[in-house]
Tab-separated table of C-alpha atoms in Angstrom:
chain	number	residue	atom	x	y	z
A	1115	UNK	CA	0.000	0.000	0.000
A	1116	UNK	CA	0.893	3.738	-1.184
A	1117	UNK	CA	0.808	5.968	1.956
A	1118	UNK	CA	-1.601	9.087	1.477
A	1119	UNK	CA	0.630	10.795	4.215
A	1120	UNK	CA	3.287	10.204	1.380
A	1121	UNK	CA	1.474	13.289	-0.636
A	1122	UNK	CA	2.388	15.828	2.600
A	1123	UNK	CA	4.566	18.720	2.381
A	1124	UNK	CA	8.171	17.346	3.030
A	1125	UNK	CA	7.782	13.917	3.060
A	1126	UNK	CA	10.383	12.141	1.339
A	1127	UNK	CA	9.624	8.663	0.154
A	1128	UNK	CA	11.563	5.258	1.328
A	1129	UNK	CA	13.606	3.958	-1.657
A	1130	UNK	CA	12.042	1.551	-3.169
A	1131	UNK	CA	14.174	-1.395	-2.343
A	1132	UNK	CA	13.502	-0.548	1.414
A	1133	UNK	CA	12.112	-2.783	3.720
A	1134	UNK	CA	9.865	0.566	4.105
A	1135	UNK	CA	8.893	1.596	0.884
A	1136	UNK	CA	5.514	3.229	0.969
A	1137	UNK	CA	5.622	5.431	3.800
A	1138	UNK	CA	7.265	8.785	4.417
A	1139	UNK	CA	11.037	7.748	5.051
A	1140	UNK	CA	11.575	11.176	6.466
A	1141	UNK	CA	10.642	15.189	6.025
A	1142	UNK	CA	13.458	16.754	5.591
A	1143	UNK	CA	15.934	16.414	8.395
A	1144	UNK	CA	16.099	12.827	9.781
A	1145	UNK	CA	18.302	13.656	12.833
A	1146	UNK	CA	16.605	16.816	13.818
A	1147	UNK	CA	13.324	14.134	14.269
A	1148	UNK	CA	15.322	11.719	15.988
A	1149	UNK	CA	16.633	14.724	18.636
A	1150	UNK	CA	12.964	15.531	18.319
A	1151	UNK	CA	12.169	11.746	19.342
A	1152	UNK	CA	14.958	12.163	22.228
A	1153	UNK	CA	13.847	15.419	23.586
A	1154	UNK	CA	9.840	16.355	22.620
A	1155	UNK	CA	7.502	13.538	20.359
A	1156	UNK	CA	7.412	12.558	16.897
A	1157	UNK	CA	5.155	10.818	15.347
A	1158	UNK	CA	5.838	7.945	12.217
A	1159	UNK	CA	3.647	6.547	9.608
A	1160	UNK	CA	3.887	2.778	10.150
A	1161	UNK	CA	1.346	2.029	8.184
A	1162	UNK	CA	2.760	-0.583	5.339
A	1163	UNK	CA	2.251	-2.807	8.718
A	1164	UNK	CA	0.076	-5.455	8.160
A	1165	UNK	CA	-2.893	-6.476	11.030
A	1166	UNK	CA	-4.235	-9.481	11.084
A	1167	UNK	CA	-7.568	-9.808	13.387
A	1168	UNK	CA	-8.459	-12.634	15.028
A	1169	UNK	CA	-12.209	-13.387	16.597
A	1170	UNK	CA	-13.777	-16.381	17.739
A	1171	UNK	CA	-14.567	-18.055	20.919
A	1172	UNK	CA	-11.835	-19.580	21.086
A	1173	UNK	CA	-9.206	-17.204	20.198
A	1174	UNK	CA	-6.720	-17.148	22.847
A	1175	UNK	CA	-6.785	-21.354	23.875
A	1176	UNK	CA	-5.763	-21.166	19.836
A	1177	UNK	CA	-2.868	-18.896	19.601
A	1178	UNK	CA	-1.748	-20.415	23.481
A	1179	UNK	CA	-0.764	-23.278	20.728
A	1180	UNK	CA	0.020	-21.236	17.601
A	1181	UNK	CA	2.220	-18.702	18.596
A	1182	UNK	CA	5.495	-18.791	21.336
A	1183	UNK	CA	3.376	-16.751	23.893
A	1184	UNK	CA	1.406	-17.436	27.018
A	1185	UNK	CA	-1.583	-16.402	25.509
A	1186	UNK	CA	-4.851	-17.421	27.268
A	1187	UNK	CA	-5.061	-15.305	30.138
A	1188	UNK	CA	-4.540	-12.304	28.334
A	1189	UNK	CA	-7.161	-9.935	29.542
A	1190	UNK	CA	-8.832	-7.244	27.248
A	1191	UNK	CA	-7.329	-4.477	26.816
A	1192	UNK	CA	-3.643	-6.266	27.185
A	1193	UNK	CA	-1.247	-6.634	24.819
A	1194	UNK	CA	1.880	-8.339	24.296
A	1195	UNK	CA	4.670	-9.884	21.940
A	1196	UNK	CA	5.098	-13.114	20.033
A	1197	UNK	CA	6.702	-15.166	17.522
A	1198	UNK	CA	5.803	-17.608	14.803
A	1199	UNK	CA	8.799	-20.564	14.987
A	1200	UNK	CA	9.505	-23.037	12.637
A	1201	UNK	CA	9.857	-26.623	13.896
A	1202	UNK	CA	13.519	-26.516	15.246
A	1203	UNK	CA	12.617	-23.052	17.323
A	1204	UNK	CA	14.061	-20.684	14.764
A	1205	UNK	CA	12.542	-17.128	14.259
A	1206	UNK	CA	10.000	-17.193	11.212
A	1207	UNK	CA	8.387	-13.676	12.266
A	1208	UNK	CA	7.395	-11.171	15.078
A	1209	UNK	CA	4.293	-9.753	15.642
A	1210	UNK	CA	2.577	-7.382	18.336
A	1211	UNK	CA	-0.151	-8.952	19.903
A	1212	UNK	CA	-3.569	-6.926	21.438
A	1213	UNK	CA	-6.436	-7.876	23.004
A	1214	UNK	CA	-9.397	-5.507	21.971
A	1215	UNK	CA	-13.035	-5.731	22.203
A	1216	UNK	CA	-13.461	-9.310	21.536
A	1217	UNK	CA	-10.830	-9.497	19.150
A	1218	UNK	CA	-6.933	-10.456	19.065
A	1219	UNK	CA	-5.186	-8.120	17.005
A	1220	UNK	CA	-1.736	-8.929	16.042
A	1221	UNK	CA	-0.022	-5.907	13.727
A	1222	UNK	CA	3.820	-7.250	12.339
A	1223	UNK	CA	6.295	-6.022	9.367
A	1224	UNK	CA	4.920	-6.266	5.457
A	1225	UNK	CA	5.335	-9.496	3.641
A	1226	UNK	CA	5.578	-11.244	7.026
A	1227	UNK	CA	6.000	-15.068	6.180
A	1228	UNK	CA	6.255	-18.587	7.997
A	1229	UNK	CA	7.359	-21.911	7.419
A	1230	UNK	CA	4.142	-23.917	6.211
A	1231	UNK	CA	3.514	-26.974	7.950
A	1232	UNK	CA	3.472	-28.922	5.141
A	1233	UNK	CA	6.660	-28.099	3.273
A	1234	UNK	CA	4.939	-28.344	-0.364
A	1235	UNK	CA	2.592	-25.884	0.411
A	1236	UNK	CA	3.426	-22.230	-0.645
A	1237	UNK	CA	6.330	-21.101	-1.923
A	1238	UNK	CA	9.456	-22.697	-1.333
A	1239	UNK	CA	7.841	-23.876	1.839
A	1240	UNK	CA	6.682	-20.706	3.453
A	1241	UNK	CA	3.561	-19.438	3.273
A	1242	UNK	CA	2.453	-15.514	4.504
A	1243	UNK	CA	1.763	-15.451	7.793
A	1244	UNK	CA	-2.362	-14.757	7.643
A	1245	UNK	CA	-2.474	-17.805	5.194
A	1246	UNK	CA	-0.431	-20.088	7.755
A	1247	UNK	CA	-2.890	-19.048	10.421
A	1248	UNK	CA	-5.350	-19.887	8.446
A	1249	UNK	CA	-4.244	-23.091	7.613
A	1250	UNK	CA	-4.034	-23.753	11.179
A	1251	UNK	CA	-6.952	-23.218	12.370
A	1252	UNK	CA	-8.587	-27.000	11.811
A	1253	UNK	CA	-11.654	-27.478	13.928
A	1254	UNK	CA	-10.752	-24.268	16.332
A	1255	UNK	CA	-13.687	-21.506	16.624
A	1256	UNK	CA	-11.693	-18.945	14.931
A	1257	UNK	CA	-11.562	-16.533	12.203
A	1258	UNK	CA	-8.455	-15.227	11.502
A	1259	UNK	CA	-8.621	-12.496	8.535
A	1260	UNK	CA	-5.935	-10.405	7.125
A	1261	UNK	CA	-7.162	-6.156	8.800
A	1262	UNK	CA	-4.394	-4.888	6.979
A	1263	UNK	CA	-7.318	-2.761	4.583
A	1264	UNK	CA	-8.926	-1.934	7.905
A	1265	UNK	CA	-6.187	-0.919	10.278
A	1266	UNK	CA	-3.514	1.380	9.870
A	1267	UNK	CA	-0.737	1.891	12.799
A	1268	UNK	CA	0.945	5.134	13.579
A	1269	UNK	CA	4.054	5.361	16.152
A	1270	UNK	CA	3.904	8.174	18.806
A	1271	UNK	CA	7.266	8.458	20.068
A	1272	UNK	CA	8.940	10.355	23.077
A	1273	UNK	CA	8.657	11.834	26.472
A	1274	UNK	CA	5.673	14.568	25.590
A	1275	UNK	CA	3.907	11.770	23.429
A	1276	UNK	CA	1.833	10.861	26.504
A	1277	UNK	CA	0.664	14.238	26.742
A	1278	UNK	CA	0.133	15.364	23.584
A	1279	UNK	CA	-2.227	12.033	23.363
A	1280	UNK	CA	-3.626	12.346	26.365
A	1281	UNK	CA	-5.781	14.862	24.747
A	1282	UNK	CA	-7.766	13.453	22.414
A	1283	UNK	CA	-7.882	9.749	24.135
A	1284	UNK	CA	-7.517	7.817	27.394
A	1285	UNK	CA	-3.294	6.955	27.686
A	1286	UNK	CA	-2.690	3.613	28.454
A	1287	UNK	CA	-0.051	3.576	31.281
A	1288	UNK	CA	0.995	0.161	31.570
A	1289	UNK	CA	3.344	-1.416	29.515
A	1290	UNK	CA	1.078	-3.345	26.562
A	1291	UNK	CA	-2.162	-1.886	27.824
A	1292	UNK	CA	-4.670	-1.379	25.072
A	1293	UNK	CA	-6.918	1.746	25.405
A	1294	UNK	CA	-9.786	2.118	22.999
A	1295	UNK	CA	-9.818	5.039	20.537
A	1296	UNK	CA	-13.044	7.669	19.563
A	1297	UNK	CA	-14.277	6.569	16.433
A	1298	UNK	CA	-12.450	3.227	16.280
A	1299	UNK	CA	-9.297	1.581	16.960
A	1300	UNK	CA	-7.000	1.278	19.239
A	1301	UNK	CA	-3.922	2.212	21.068
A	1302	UNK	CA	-0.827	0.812	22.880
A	1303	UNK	CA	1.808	1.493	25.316
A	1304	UNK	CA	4.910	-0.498	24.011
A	1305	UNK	CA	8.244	-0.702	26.132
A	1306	UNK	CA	10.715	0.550	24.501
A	1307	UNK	CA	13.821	1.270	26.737
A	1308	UNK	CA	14.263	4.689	27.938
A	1309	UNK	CA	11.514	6.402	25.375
A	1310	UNK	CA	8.090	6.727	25.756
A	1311	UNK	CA	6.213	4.945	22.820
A	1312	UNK	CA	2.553	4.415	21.862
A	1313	UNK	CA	1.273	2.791	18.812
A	1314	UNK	CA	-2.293	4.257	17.658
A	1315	UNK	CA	-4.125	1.232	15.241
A	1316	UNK	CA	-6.366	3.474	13.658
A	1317	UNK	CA	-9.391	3.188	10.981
A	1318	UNK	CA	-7.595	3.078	8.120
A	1319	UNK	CA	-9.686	5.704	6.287
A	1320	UNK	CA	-8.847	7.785	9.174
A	1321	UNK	CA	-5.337	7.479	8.764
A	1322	UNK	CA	-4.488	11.044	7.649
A	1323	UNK	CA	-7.086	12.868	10.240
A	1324	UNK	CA	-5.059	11.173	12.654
A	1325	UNK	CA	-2.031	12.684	11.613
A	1326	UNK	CA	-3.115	16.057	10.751
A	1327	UNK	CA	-5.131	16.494	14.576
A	1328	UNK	CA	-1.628	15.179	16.002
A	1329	UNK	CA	1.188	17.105	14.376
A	1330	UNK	CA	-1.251	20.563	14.435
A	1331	UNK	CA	-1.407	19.586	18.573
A	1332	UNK	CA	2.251	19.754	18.158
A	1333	UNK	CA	3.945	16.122	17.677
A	1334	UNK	CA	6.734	16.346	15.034
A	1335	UNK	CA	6.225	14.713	11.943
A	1336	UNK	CA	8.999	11.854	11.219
A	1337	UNK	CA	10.034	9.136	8.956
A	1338	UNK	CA	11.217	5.152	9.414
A	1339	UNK	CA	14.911	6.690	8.815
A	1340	UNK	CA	14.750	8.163	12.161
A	1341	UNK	CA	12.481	5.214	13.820
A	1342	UNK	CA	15.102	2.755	12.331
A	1343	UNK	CA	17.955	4.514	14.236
A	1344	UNK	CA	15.602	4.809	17.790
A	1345	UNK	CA	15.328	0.886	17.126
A	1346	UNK	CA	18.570	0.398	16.479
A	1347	UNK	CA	19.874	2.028	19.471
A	1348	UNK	CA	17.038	0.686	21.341
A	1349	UNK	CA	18.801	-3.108	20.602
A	1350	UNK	CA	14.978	-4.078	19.268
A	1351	UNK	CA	15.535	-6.875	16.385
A	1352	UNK	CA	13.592	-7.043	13.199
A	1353	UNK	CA	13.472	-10.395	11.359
A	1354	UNK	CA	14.929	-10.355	7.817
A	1355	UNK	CA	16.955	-7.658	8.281
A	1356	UNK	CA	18.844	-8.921	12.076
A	1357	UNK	CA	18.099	-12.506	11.661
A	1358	UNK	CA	19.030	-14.752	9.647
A	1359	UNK	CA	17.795	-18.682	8.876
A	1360	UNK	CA	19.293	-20.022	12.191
A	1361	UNK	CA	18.044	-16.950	14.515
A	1362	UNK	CA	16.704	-18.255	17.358
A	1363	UNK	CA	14.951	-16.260	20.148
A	1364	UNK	CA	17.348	-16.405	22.848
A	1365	UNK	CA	20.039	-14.674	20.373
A	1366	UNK	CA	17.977	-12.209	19.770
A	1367	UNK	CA	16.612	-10.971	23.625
A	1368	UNK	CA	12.812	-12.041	22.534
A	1369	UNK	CA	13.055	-15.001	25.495
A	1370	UNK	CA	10.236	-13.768	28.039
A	1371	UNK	CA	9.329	-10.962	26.169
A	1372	UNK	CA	7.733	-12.706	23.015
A	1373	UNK	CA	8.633	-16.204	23.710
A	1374	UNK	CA	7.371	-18.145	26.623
A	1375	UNK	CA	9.658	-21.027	28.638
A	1376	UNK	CA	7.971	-22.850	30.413
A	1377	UNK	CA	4.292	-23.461	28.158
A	1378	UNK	CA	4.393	-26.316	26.022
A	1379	UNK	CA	2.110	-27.270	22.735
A	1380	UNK	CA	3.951	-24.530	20.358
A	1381	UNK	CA	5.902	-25.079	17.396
A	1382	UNK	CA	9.781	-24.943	18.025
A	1383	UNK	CA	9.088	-25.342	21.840
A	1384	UNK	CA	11.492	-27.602	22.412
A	1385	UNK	CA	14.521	-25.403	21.423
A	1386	UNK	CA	13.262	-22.611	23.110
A	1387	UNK	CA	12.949	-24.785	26.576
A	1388	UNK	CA	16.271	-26.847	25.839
A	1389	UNK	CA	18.404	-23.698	25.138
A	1390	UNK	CA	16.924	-21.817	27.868
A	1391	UNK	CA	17.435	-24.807	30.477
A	1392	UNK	CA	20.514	-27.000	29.469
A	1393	UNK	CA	22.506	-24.626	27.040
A	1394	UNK	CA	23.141	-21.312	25.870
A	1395	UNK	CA	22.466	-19.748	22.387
A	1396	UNK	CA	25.835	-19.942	19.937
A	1397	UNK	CA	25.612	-16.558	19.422
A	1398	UNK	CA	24.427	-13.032	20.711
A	1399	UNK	CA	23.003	-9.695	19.137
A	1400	UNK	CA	25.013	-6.795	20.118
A	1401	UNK	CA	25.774	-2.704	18.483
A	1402	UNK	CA	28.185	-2.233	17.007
A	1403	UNK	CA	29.781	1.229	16.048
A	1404	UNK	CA	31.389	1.461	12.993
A	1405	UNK	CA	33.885	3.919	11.615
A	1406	UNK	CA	32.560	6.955	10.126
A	1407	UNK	CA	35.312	8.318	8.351
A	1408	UNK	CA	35.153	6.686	5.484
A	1409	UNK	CA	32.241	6.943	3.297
A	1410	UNK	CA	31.179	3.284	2.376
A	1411	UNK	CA	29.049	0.964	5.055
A	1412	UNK	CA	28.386	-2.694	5.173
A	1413	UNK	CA	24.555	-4.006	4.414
A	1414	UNK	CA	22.467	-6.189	5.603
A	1415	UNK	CA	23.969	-9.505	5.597
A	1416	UNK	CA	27.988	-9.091	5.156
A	1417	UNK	CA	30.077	-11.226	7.478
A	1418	UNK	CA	31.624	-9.484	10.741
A	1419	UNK	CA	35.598	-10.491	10.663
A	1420	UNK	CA	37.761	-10.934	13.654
A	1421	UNK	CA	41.042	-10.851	11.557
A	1422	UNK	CA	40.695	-13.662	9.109
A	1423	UNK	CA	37.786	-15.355	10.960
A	1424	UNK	CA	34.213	-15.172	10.423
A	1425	UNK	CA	32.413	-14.053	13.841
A	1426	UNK	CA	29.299	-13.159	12.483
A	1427	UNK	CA	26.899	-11.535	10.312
A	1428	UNK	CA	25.600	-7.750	9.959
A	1429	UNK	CA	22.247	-6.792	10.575
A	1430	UNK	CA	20.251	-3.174	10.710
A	1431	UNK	CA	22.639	-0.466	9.769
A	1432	UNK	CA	21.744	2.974	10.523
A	1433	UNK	CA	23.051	6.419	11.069
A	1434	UNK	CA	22.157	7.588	14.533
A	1435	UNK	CA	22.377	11.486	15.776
A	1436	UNK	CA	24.498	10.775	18.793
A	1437	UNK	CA	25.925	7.761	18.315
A	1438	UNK	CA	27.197	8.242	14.339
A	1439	UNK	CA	26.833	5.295	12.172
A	1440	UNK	CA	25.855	2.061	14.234
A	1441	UNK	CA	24.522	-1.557	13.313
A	1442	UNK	CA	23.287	-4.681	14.681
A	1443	UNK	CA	25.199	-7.553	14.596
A	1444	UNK	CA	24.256	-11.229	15.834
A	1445	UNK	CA	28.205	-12.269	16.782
A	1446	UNK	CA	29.122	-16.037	18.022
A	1447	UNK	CA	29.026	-16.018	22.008
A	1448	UNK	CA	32.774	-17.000	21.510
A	1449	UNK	CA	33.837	-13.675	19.663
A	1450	UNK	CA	35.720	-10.987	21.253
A	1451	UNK	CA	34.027	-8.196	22.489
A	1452	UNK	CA	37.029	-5.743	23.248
A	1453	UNK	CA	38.866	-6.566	19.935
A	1454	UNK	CA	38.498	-4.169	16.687
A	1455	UNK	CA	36.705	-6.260	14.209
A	1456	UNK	CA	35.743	-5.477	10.543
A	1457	UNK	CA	32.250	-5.505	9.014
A	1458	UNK	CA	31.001	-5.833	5.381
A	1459	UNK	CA	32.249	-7.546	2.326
A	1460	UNK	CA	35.587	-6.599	1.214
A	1461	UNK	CA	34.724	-8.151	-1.841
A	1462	UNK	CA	32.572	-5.356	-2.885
A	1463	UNK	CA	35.241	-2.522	-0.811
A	1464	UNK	CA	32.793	-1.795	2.086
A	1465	UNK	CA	34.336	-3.299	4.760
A	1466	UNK	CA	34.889	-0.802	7.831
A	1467	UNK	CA	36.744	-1.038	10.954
A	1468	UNK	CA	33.849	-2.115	14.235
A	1469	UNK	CA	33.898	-2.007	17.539
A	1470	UNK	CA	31.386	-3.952	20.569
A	1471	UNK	CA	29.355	-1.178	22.397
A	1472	UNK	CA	29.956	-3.180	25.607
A	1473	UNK	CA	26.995	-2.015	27.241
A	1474	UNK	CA	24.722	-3.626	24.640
A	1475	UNK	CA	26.028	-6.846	25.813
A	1476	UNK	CA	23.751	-8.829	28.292
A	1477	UNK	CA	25.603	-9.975	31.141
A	1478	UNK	CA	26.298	-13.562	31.600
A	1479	UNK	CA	23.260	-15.330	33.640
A	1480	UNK	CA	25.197	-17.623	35.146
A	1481	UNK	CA	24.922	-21.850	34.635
A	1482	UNK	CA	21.090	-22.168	32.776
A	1483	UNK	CA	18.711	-23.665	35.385
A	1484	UNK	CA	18.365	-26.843	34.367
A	1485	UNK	CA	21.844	-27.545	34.326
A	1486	UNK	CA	22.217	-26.009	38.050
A	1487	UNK	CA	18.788	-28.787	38.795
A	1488	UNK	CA	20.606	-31.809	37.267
A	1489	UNK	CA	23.581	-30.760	39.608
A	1490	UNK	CA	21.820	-30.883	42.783
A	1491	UNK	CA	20.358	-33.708	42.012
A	1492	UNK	CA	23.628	-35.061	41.528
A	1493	UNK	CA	25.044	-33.438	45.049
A	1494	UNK	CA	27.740	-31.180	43.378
């Protein structure tokens, strides 16, 4: 889908070949909105998002089993995360989840796929991810339709966003908490670190009154350049462009927050539990900074070297206000993270010299807990 906000004074379209084509990728100064972001609100068009609803009776006892979530005591007007695994627990996509009038809502990033469950169904195995639901539905009481036509999300982001909402609709305070919205729709308090973000699912045809009553009230208009770089920094994955086929959830920091331990009945379950319990994940997603003097970057994709050795691969790469140009990086838990490394393909000359923001890596948790079980048991 074409934004309409795309036709505003200023906005400047995503390239084409972005993951975020079809929205305003910024209006004129990206890092003047992401200061904005830092220090006021902004506000980003989001909506190339597609929303799938899903009503029925039985809606949550079906996605308990569907999705890697603890999903049927989710109250109305909760929300959450989740993820769609394939059978050996790896990440197939990532979808917010909310609970509104009846209805499960779950809103996640354009041409969102998974792996079918019968691999000669769609292509190449996968399927998109309303059609898998749909195919998994079987005898369950549920309806699951692609909202995308209905739905469109907006991002309010920043310490004044609150406020700025707060007058035209009940704020939800709590993070996930779902707040109904005059005239339809709904919106979301969503943790994001340090900033303040809400993200309005309105009626789609209401899209642009939406965004004209909130940037007259005074919330800056921004692009996904500048929500990119807040995501970025934010260490907030996005599959397909920080995972990879092998991305699992603990790499990734989605354990607890979109994928549940301890349930059982879901898809890839039992490499979520093992790796959580007995192991540890093989590698870990950290920021990296990455020189700025010269004027190539690596994409999405090139290998992370630690002298001749492959450590890992490079994910998100964005240019961030404060921090200069930065990027995600899933590295193998047995790389370096004081050493200077080197990231993108030298093969095509846009390798640069990188460097482990240490703070962006998680500190060690210690032996998992079912190793530390099995070792009482045995009386060590």
């Amino acid at each position: 889908m074409r934004s309409p906000l795309l036709d505003l004074p200023g906005a400047v379209p995503a390239p084409d070949e972005s993951v975020d084509s079809g929205v305003p990728w910024h209006f004129g100064d990206p890092f003047a909105e992401q200061r904005s972001a830092a220090r006021s609100a902004v506000l980003v068009d989001r909506s190339h998002r597609e929303v799938i609803a899903v009503p029925g009776e039985e809606r949550l006892s079906w996605l308990h089993l569907v999705l890697s979530q603890h999903l049927t005591e989710l109250q109305d007007g909760q929300g959450t995360e989740a993820l769609v695994l394939d059978t050996h627990g790896r990440v197939d996509s990532h979808m917010m989840v909310a609970h509104h009038e009846g209805v499960v809502y779950l809103d996640t990033d354009a041409g969102a796929e998974a792996t079918s469950a019968l691999p000669t169904i769609g292509v190449n195995g996968r399927q998109t991810l309303v059609q898998y639901l749909d195919a998994m539905r079987f005898w369950s009481k549920v309806e699951p339709r692609d909202a995308t036509s209905e739905l469109a999300v907006l991002t309010a982001i920043g310490p004044d966003a609150g406020g700025v909402l707060a007058g035209f609709t009940e704020v939800p305070s709590a993070p996930y908490e779902v707040r109904g919205l005059p005239g339809g729709g709904f919106v979301r308090n969503v943790p994001y670190r340090a900033l303040q973000t809400y993200d309005l699912l309105v009626p789609r045809e209401s899209l642009a009154d939406w965004w004209l009553k909130l940037t007259d009230a005074g919330i800056r208009p921004s692009g996904t350049m500048a929500f990119e770089a807040l995501r970025v920094e934010a260490l907030r994955p996005r599959p397909g462009l920080d995972t990879d086929d092998r991305a699992i959830p603990h790499e990734l920091g989605w354990i607890h927050l979109a994928a549940h331990v301890a349930k059982g009945c879901y898809r890839g379950q039992e490499t979520v539990a093992k790796v959580h319990n007995v192991g540890k994940p093989p590698r870990r997603m950290v920021l990296l900074h990455l020189d700025g003097s010269v004027e190539v970057s690596p994409e999405v994709g090139d290998p992370v070297m630690h002298g001749d050795r492959k450590i890992g691969r490079v994910g998100s790469v964005v240019q961030h206000h404060e921090l200069g140009p930065v990027a995600l990086a899933l590295l193998k838990r047995s790389a370096p993270i004081d050493a200077e490394l080197m990231a993108g393909d030298p093969a095509e000359e846009r390798a640069v010299a990188a460097a482990v923001d240490p703070d962006s890596v998680a500190p060690d948790s210690g032996e998992p807990p079912g190793r530390v079980a099995a070792d009482r048991l045995r009386g060590r």
